[in-house]
Amino acid sequence: MADLKVGIIGAGGITEYHIGGYKAAGVEIAAICDPIIERAQERAKKHGIPKVFKSHEEMLEKCPDIDAVSVCTPNKFHAPITIDCLKAGKHVFCEKPPALNAQETIQMKEAAEKAGKILMFDFNNRARPEAQALMDYIKDGTVGRINSAQALWIRRTGIPGFGGWFTQKALAGGGPVIDLLHMIDLALWFMGFPEPEWVLAATFYDFAGDPTFKGPWGIPDVEGGVMDVETAAHAFIRFKTGQVLFARNSWAEMNKREEVSVTFQGTKAGGMIRRLFGRDGIDDTAIDECELYVQEHGRSVNRKIIVDPDPKMGRERAVINFVETLRGKEEPLSTPDQAVILMKIIDAIYESAEKGEPVKVS
């Protein structure tokens, strides 16, 4: 018999990775809910999930023995649903971004502390084999202090539909800055999550109405729907430690191809983790790279780090880490304190872009 029971809130595409992770971890998926109940019923039938509900409130009421939940909803609902579940005594694994802004993330953190429950977020790129390998070199001192890093998630034709929730600020919180914040998070993780001091940023809205810049995921357009978020952003972050980070995120920008990468420069070595897509967003055409840059015997040496491939980019492994954290067998890959720092930076990127000047991070 499984030692833990979980419920899943939201039945969209990302839910498949949560289900796969829970199955691999050997826990029981007791229920799934979604306002579009037919979608939840379809997932339940496919994966043998016994109970289906239309709301998380109903699921919490009728499945009191659930130990933990995954929150896989549009961004607007992350904070209120997570807080509801924490108050009901459930551990929570929430999809990215943590919330719409830093203030909501702080409220989630405080709710977890008050309830005495574990709150983690799906920063799955930390769970990728390449990221874990680089972190080993950072932890053992090979890299030294990381003074600077560059975080990119850039797409050429990657707008996730027109007029749906992804393109509405009220539902998503923003465009690619908040949608593709994974590499900013990964760079912060490598750098030790230093405290940010100020941010200078610019956002762009090019190609927001051009259907040829739509991504390949099959997300339907909504006729007459809202598209009021950026399509690209560039930002420079300085930390109180003197470290710096450049970040570039885009759904629609004149790049050669989609690139997902973090490059860093340390006092002893540099490093790079990168995924290149042949077609935007299609995993089976991707090329993964992981390298370390050192000086040896007076020569520049590039070390290629070989790891087992993970086409799911750590998405299932991040769920497994959540489960093993609940079991007390692993340390959490993410913490609420880290999520607050990340979201303060995201808030500052949007504020700086709007004001057209650097902003202090409070």
Short mmCIF file of C-alpha atoms in Angstrom, two decimals:
data_model
loop_
_atom_site.label_atom_id
_atom_site.label_comp_id
_atom_site.label_asym_id
_atom_site.label_seq_id
_atom_site.Cartn_x
_atom_site.Cartn_y
_atom_site.Cartn_z
CA MET A 1 0.00 0.00 0.00
CA ALA A 2 1.25 3.48 -0.86
CA ASP A 3 2.44 5.55 2.10
CA LEU A 4 1.12 8.84 0.70
CA LYS A 5 -2.03 9.97 -1.08
CA VAL A 6 -2.07 12.99 -3.37
CA GLY A 7 -4.64 15.00 -5.27
CA ILE A 8 -4.07 16.96 -8.45
CA ILE A 9 -5.68 20.35 -9.03
CA GLY A 10 -5.90 21.17 -12.73
CA ALA A 11 -5.97 18.77 -15.65
CA GLY A 12 -4.01 20.61 -18.34
CA GLY A 13 -1.00 19.32 -20.25
CA ILE A 14 1.55 19.88 -17.45
CA THR A 15 -0.46 17.49 -15.28
CA GLU A 16 0.95 14.53 -17.24
CA TYR A 17 4.40 15.15 -15.73
CA HIS A 18 2.99 15.37 -12.21
CA ILE A 19 1.12 12.10 -12.68
CA GLY A 20 4.24 10.45 -14.10
CA GLY A 21 6.36 11.68 -11.19
CA TYR A 22 3.89 10.51 -8.56
CA LYS A 23 3.59 7.09 -10.18
CA ALA A 24 7.37 6.75 -10.33
CA ALA A 25 7.58 7.72 -6.65
CA GLY A 26 5.05 5.05 -5.68
CA VAL A 27 2.35 7.26 -4.17
CA GLU A 28 -1.39 6.92 -4.66
CA ILE A 29 -3.08 9.54 -6.84
CA ALA A 30 -6.46 9.60 -5.12
CA ALA A 31 -8.25 12.40 -6.99
CA ILE A 32 -8.07 15.02 -9.69
CA CYS A 33 -10.16 18.16 -10.18
CA ASP A 34 -10.69 20.76 -12.87
CA PRO A 35 -13.48 23.29 -13.59
CA ILE A 36 -13.69 21.67 -17.01
CA ILE A 37 -14.69 18.37 -15.47
CA GLU A 38 -14.59 16.49 -18.79
CA ARG A 39 -10.88 17.20 -18.96
CA ALA A 40 -10.38 15.84 -15.45
CA GLN A 41 -12.46 12.77 -16.32
CA GLU A 42 -10.28 12.13 -19.36
CA ARG A 43 -7.06 12.25 -17.27
CA ALA A 44 -8.64 10.07 -14.60
CA LYS A 45 -9.69 7.44 -17.10
CA LYS A 46 -6.27 7.41 -18.75
CA HIS A 47 -4.37 7.01 -15.48
CA GLY A 48 -6.81 5.12 -13.27
CA ILE A 49 -7.45 7.97 -10.84
CA PRO A 50 -10.53 6.93 -8.83
CA LYS A 51 -12.14 10.28 -7.93
CA VAL A 52 -12.92 13.33 -10.07
CA PHE A 53 -14.15 16.71 -8.89
CA LYS A 54 -14.96 20.10 -10.37
CA SER A 55 -13.22 22.18 -7.70
CA HIS A 56 -10.42 21.90 -5.18
CA GLU A 57 -12.86 22.81 -2.41
CA GLU A 58 -14.95 19.73 -3.22
CA MET A 59 -11.85 17.56 -3.43
CA LEU A 60 -10.59 18.73 -0.04
CA GLU A 61 -14.00 18.15 1.54
CA LYS A 62 -14.60 14.69 0.12
CA CYS A 63 -11.02 13.40 0.26
CA PRO A 64 -9.84 14.41 3.75
CA ASP A 65 -7.20 11.68 3.79
CA ILE A 66 -5.15 13.26 1.01
CA ASP A 67 -1.66 14.15 2.29
CA ALA A 68 -0.53 16.50 -0.47
CA VAL A 69 -1.63 18.22 -3.66
CA SER A 70 -0.18 19.45 -6.92
CA VAL A 71 -1.45 22.84 -8.10
CA CYS A 72 -1.47 22.85 -11.91
CA THR A 73 -3.69 25.82 -12.72
CA PRO A 74 -3.33 29.17 -14.50
CA ASN A 75 -1.01 31.48 -12.57
CA LYS A 76 -3.75 33.66 -11.09
CA PHE A 77 -5.03 30.76 -9.00
CA HIS A 78 -1.71 29.50 -7.63
CA ALA A 79 -1.75 31.61 -4.47
CA PRO A 80 -5.41 31.28 -3.40
CA ILE A 81 -5.60 27.54 -4.08
CA THR A 82 -2.23 26.85 -2.43
CA ILE A 83 -3.25 28.82 0.66
CA ASP A 84 -6.60 26.97 0.83
CA CYS A 85 -4.82 23.63 0.68
CA LEU A 86 -2.22 24.59 3.28
CA LYS A 87 -4.98 25.72 5.63
CA ALA A 88 -6.63 22.33 5.07
CA GLY A 89 -3.44 20.66 6.30
CA LYS A 90 -2.03 19.52 2.95
CA HIS A 91 1.53 19.74 1.67
CA VAL A 92 1.68 21.59 -1.66
CA PHE A 93 3.72 21.24 -4.84
CA CYS A 94 2.83 24.27 -6.97
CA GLU A 95 3.58 24.83 -10.63
CA LYS A 96 5.69 27.80 -11.70
CA PRO A 97 5.54 30.72 -11.38
CA PRO A 98 4.93 30.66 -7.64
CA ALA A 99 2.26 33.37 -7.97
CA LEU A 100 1.46 36.58 -9.85
CA ASN A 101 3.89 38.61 -7.74
CA ALA A 102 6.16 38.61 -4.69
CA GLN A 103 3.44 39.70 -2.25
CA GLU A 104 1.29 36.68 -3.09
CA THR A 105 4.36 34.45 -2.76
CA ILE A 106 5.04 35.85 0.71
CA GLN A 107 1.45 35.06 1.69
CA MET A 108 1.93 31.48 0.48
CA LYS A 109 5.17 31.18 2.45
CA GLU A 110 3.50 32.49 5.61
CA ALA A 111 0.56 30.11 5.17
CA ALA A 112 2.95 27.13 4.90
CA GLU A 113 4.81 28.22 8.04
CA LYS A 114 1.56 28.67 9.99
CA ALA A 115 0.25 25.28 8.87
CA GLY A 116 3.56 23.53 9.48
CA LYS A 117 3.40 22.03 5.98
CA ILE A 118 5.92 21.73 3.14
CA LEU A 119 5.50 24.10 0.21
CA MET A 120 7.61 23.54 -2.89
CA PHE A 121 7.52 24.88 -6.44
CA ASP A 122 8.11 23.17 -9.77
CA PHE A 123 11.48 24.64 -10.72
CA ASN A 124 12.12 21.47 -12.67
CA ASN A 125 15.31 22.63 -14.37
CA ARG A 126 17.11 22.28 -11.05
CA ALA A 127 16.31 18.56 -11.27
CA ARG A 128 17.83 18.12 -14.74
CA PRO A 129 20.90 15.85 -14.72
CA GLU A 130 22.99 18.63 -16.27
CA ALA A 131 22.05 21.09 -13.53
CA GLN A 132 22.73 18.55 -10.81
CA ALA A 133 26.14 17.83 -12.34
CA LEU A 134 27.11 21.50 -12.44
CA MET A 135 25.90 21.99 -8.87
CA ASP A 136 28.27 19.22 -7.74
CA TYR A 137 31.19 21.30 -9.08
CA ILE A 138 29.83 24.43 -7.42
CA LYS A 139 29.39 22.69 -4.05
CA ASP A 140 32.87 21.11 -4.05
CA GLY A 141 34.57 24.47 -4.69
CA THR A 142 35.72 23.80 -8.26
CA VAL A 143 33.88 26.87 -9.59
CA GLY A 144 34.64 29.29 -6.76
CA ARG A 145 32.41 32.32 -6.33
CA ILE A 146 30.15 32.96 -9.32
CA ASN A 147 30.58 36.65 -10.07
CA SER A 148 28.33 36.83 -13.14
CA ALA A 149 25.83 34.76 -15.07
CA GLN A 150 23.64 34.96 -18.16
CA ALA A 151 20.18 33.37 -18.18
CA LEU A 152 18.35 32.88 -21.49
CA TRP A 153 15.05 31.36 -22.50
CA ILE A 154 14.52 32.78 -25.94
CA ARG A 155 12.12 31.76 -28.69
CA ARG A 156 11.70 32.86 -32.24
CA THR A 157 8.14 31.66 -32.80
CA GLY A 158 6.82 30.72 -29.40
CA ILE A 159 3.73 32.76 -28.52
CA PRO A 160 1.46 30.26 -26.67
CA GLY A 161 -1.74 31.16 -28.51
CA PHE A 162 -3.50 34.48 -28.88
CA GLY A 163 -6.10 35.65 -26.40
CA GLY A 164 -5.95 32.69 -23.99
CA TRP A 165 -4.90 32.89 -20.36
CA PHE A 166 -1.18 32.87 -21.20
CA THR A 167 -1.49 36.24 -22.96
CA GLN A 168 -3.67 37.96 -20.35
CA LYS A 169 -1.82 39.85 -17.62
CA ALA A 170 -4.74 39.45 -15.21
CA LEU A 171 -4.49 35.64 -15.44
CA ALA A 172 -0.79 35.07 -16.15
CA GLY A 173 0.91 38.04 -14.50
CA GLY A 174 2.93 38.75 -17.63
CA GLY A 175 4.42 37.19 -20.74
CA PRO A 176 7.75 35.38 -21.21
CA VAL A 177 9.39 37.02 -18.18
CA ILE A 178 7.07 35.20 -15.80
CA ASP A 179 6.30 32.23 -18.07
CA LEU A 180 9.92 31.37 -18.82
CA LEU A 181 11.49 32.36 -15.49
CA HIS A 182 13.15 28.96 -15.15
CA MET A 183 16.60 30.09 -16.30
CA ILE A 184 16.57 33.12 -14.02
CA ASP A 185 15.73 30.73 -11.20
CA LEU A 186 18.44 28.28 -12.24
CA ALA A 187 21.08 31.02 -12.38
CA LEU A 188 20.04 32.23 -8.91
CA TRP A 189 20.29 28.66 -7.62
CA PHE A 190 23.82 28.30 -8.99
CA MET A 191 24.77 31.70 -7.52
CA GLY A 192 23.44 30.86 -4.05
CA PHE A 193 20.34 33.07 -4.20
CA PRO A 194 22.06 36.36 -3.33
CA GLU A 195 19.87 39.27 -2.23
CA PRO A 196 19.01 41.52 -5.21
CA GLU A 197 19.81 45.24 -4.98
CA TRP A 198 18.48 46.79 -8.20
CA VAL A 199 17.21 45.87 -11.66
CA LEU A 200 17.32 47.61 -15.04
CA ALA A 201 15.03 46.15 -17.71
CA ALA A 202 13.17 46.73 -20.95
CA THR A 203 10.21 44.86 -22.41
CA PHE A 204 9.03 44.67 -26.03
CA TYR A 205 5.70 43.85 -27.65
CA ASP A 206 6.76 43.08 -31.23
CA PHE A 207 4.84 40.45 -33.24
CA ALA A 208 2.06 40.27 -30.62
CA GLY A 209 -0.58 40.13 -33.36
CA ASP A 210 1.33 38.09 -35.95
CA PRO A 211 0.03 34.49 -36.22
CA THR A 212 3.30 33.32 -37.79
CA PHE A 213 4.95 33.79 -34.39
CA LYS A 214 2.65 31.33 -32.63
CA GLY A 215 4.24 28.33 -30.94
CA PRO A 216 3.63 24.71 -31.96
CA TRP A 217 1.78 23.43 -28.87
CA GLY A 218 -1.73 23.53 -30.30
CA ILE A 219 -3.08 26.00 -27.73
CA PRO A 220 -6.25 27.41 -29.31
CA ASP A 221 -6.62 31.12 -30.01
CA VAL A 222 -9.52 32.96 -28.40
CA GLU A 223 -11.30 35.24 -30.83
CA GLY A 224 -11.54 38.69 -29.33
CA GLY A 225 -9.36 37.59 -26.41
CA VAL A 226 -6.87 39.78 -24.62
CA MET A 227 -3.14 39.95 -25.42
CA ASP A 228 -1.64 42.59 -23.16
CA VAL A 229 1.70 41.01 -22.14
CA GLU A 230 5.23 41.48 -23.44
CA THR A 231 6.75 39.23 -26.09
CA ALA A 232 10.39 39.81 -25.09
CA ALA A 233 12.42 41.27 -22.24
CA HIS A 234 16.04 42.03 -21.38
CA ALA A 235 17.17 42.68 -17.81
CA PHE A 236 20.30 43.33 -15.76
CA ILE A 237 20.24 42.47 -12.06
CA ARG A 238 22.84 43.57 -9.51
CA PHE A 239 22.99 41.88 -6.11
CA LYS A 240 24.08 43.29 -2.76
CA THR A 241 27.03 40.90 -2.89
CA GLY A 242 28.33 42.58 -6.07
CA GLN A 243 27.33 39.61 -8.25
CA VAL A 244 25.42 40.35 -11.45
CA LEU A 245 22.97 38.52 -13.72
CA PHE A 246 21.81 39.25 -17.26
CA ALA A 247 18.45 37.74 -18.21
CA ARG A 248 16.77 37.52 -21.59
CA ASN A 249 13.32 36.00 -22.12
CA SER A 250 11.22 35.95 -25.27
CA TRP A 251 8.30 34.30 -26.98
CA ALA A 252 8.81 36.15 -30.27
CA GLU A 253 12.21 37.57 -31.12
CA MET A 254 14.53 37.34 -34.11
CA ASN A 255 16.74 34.52 -32.83
CA LYS A 256 18.24 31.67 -34.83
CA ARG A 257 16.46 29.05 -32.70
CA GLU A 258 14.99 28.46 -29.27
CA GLU A 259 17.66 28.39 -26.58
CA VAL A 260 17.35 27.52 -22.91
CA SER A 261 20.61 28.20 -21.09
CA VAL A 262 22.56 29.46 -18.13
CA THR A 263 26.23 30.41 -18.48
CA PHE A 264 28.26 31.55 -15.48
CA GLN A 265 31.72 32.88 -14.74
CA GLY A 266 33.34 31.90 -11.44
CA THR A 267 36.60 32.84 -9.81
CA LYS A 268 38.01 29.36 -10.48
CA ALA A 269 35.92 28.03 -13.37
CA GLY A 270 33.01 28.86 -15.65
CA GLY A 271 30.17 26.66 -16.74
CA MET A 272 27.24 26.30 -19.09
CA ILE A 273 24.01 24.30 -19.29
CA ARG A 274 22.12 24.64 -22.55
CA ARG A 275 19.29 23.09 -24.49
CA LEU A 276 18.91 23.98 -28.17
CA PHE A 277 15.65 23.13 -29.92
CA GLY A 278 15.48 22.32 -33.63
CA ARG A 279 11.83 23.42 -33.62
CA ASP A 280 10.52 25.66 -30.87
CA GLY A 281 9.18 23.66 -27.97
CA ILE A 282 9.59 20.19 -29.50
CA ASP A 283 11.68 18.12 -27.10
CA ASP A 284 12.69 15.30 -29.44
CA THR A 285 14.72 17.67 -31.63
CA ALA A 286 16.69 19.13 -28.72
CA ILE A 287 20.43 19.11 -28.16
CA ASP A 288 21.58 19.22 -24.53
CA GLU A 289 25.02 20.50 -23.52
CA CYS A 290 26.80 20.78 -20.19
CA GLU A 291 30.34 22.13 -19.94
CA LEU A 292 32.90 23.39 -17.43
CA TYR A 293 35.58 25.95 -18.40
CA VAL A 294 38.90 25.78 -16.53
CA GLN A 295 42.60 26.64 -16.81
CA GLU A 296 44.91 23.62 -16.57
CA HIS A 297 48.70 23.65 -16.93
CA GLY A 298 48.54 27.13 -18.41
CA ARG A 299 45.95 26.15 -21.01
CA SER A 300 42.26 26.84 -21.52
CA VAL A 301 40.35 23.58 -21.17
CA ASN A 302 36.66 22.96 -21.85
CA ARG A 303 35.34 19.92 -20.02
CA LYS A 304 32.28 18.26 -21.53
CA ILE A 305 30.14 16.76 -18.76
CA ILE A 306 28.31 13.59 -19.80
CA VAL A 307 25.04 12.76 -18.04
CA ASP A 308 22.10 10.52 -18.77
CA PRO A 309 19.64 12.35 -21.05
CA ASP A 310 16.31 13.50 -19.65
CA PRO A 311 13.94 14.61 -22.44
CA LYS A 312 11.40 15.56 -19.74
CA MET A 313 13.82 18.23 -18.45
CA GLY A 314 13.53 17.18 -14.81
CA ARG A 315 9.75 17.63 -14.68
CA GLU A 316 9.06 14.18 -13.24
CA ARG A 317 12.22 14.16 -11.10
CA ALA A 318 11.12 17.42 -9.44
CA VAL A 319 7.86 15.74 -8.39
CA ILE A 320 9.81 12.76 -7.07
CA ASN A 321 11.97 15.14 -5.02
CA PHE A 322 8.79 16.63 -3.49
CA VAL A 323 7.62 13.15 -2.49
CA GLU A 324 11.01 12.14 -1.10
CA THR A 325 11.14 15.41 0.85
CA LEU A 326 7.79 14.51 2.44
CA ARG A 327 9.25 11.12 3.32
CA GLY A 328 12.32 12.76 4.86
CA LYS A 329 14.68 11.04 2.41
CA GLU A 330 15.79 14.07 0.35
CA GLU A 331 16.38 17.78 0.84
CA PRO A 332 13.90 20.01 -1.03
CA LEU A 333 15.10 21.33 -4.38
CA SER A 334 13.16 24.56 -3.81
CA THR A 335 12.09 26.63 -0.81
CA PRO A 336 9.54 29.41 -0.30
CA ASP A 337 12.32 31.85 0.67
CA GLN A 338 13.97 31.31 -2.71
CA ALA A 339 10.64 31.76 -4.47
CA VAL A 340 10.16 35.13 -2.76
CA ILE A 341 13.57 36.36 -3.96
CA LEU A 342 12.80 35.20 -7.51
CA MET A 343 9.43 36.92 -7.59
CA LYS A 344 10.89 40.16 -6.20
CA ILE A 345 13.23 40.16 -9.19
CA ILE A 346 10.36 39.44 -11.60
CA ASP A 347 8.35 42.31 -10.08
CA ALA A 348 11.35 44.62 -10.43
CA ILE A 349 11.87 43.67 -14.09
CA TYR A 350 8.33 44.73 -14.92
CA GLU A 351 8.57 47.88 -12.78
CA SER A 352 11.86 48.96 -14.35
CA ALA A 353 10.54 48.34 -17.86
CA GLU A 354 7.45 50.42 -17.13
CA LYS A 355 9.39 53.30 -15.56
CA GLY A 356 12.27 53.20 -18.03
CA GLU A 357 14.86 53.39 -15.24
CA PRO A 358 16.64 51.19 -12.70
CA VAL A 359 14.59 50.24 -9.65
CA LYS A 360 15.64 49.20 -6.15
CA VAL A 361 14.49 45.79 -4.98
CA SER A 362 12.90 46.00 -1.55
#
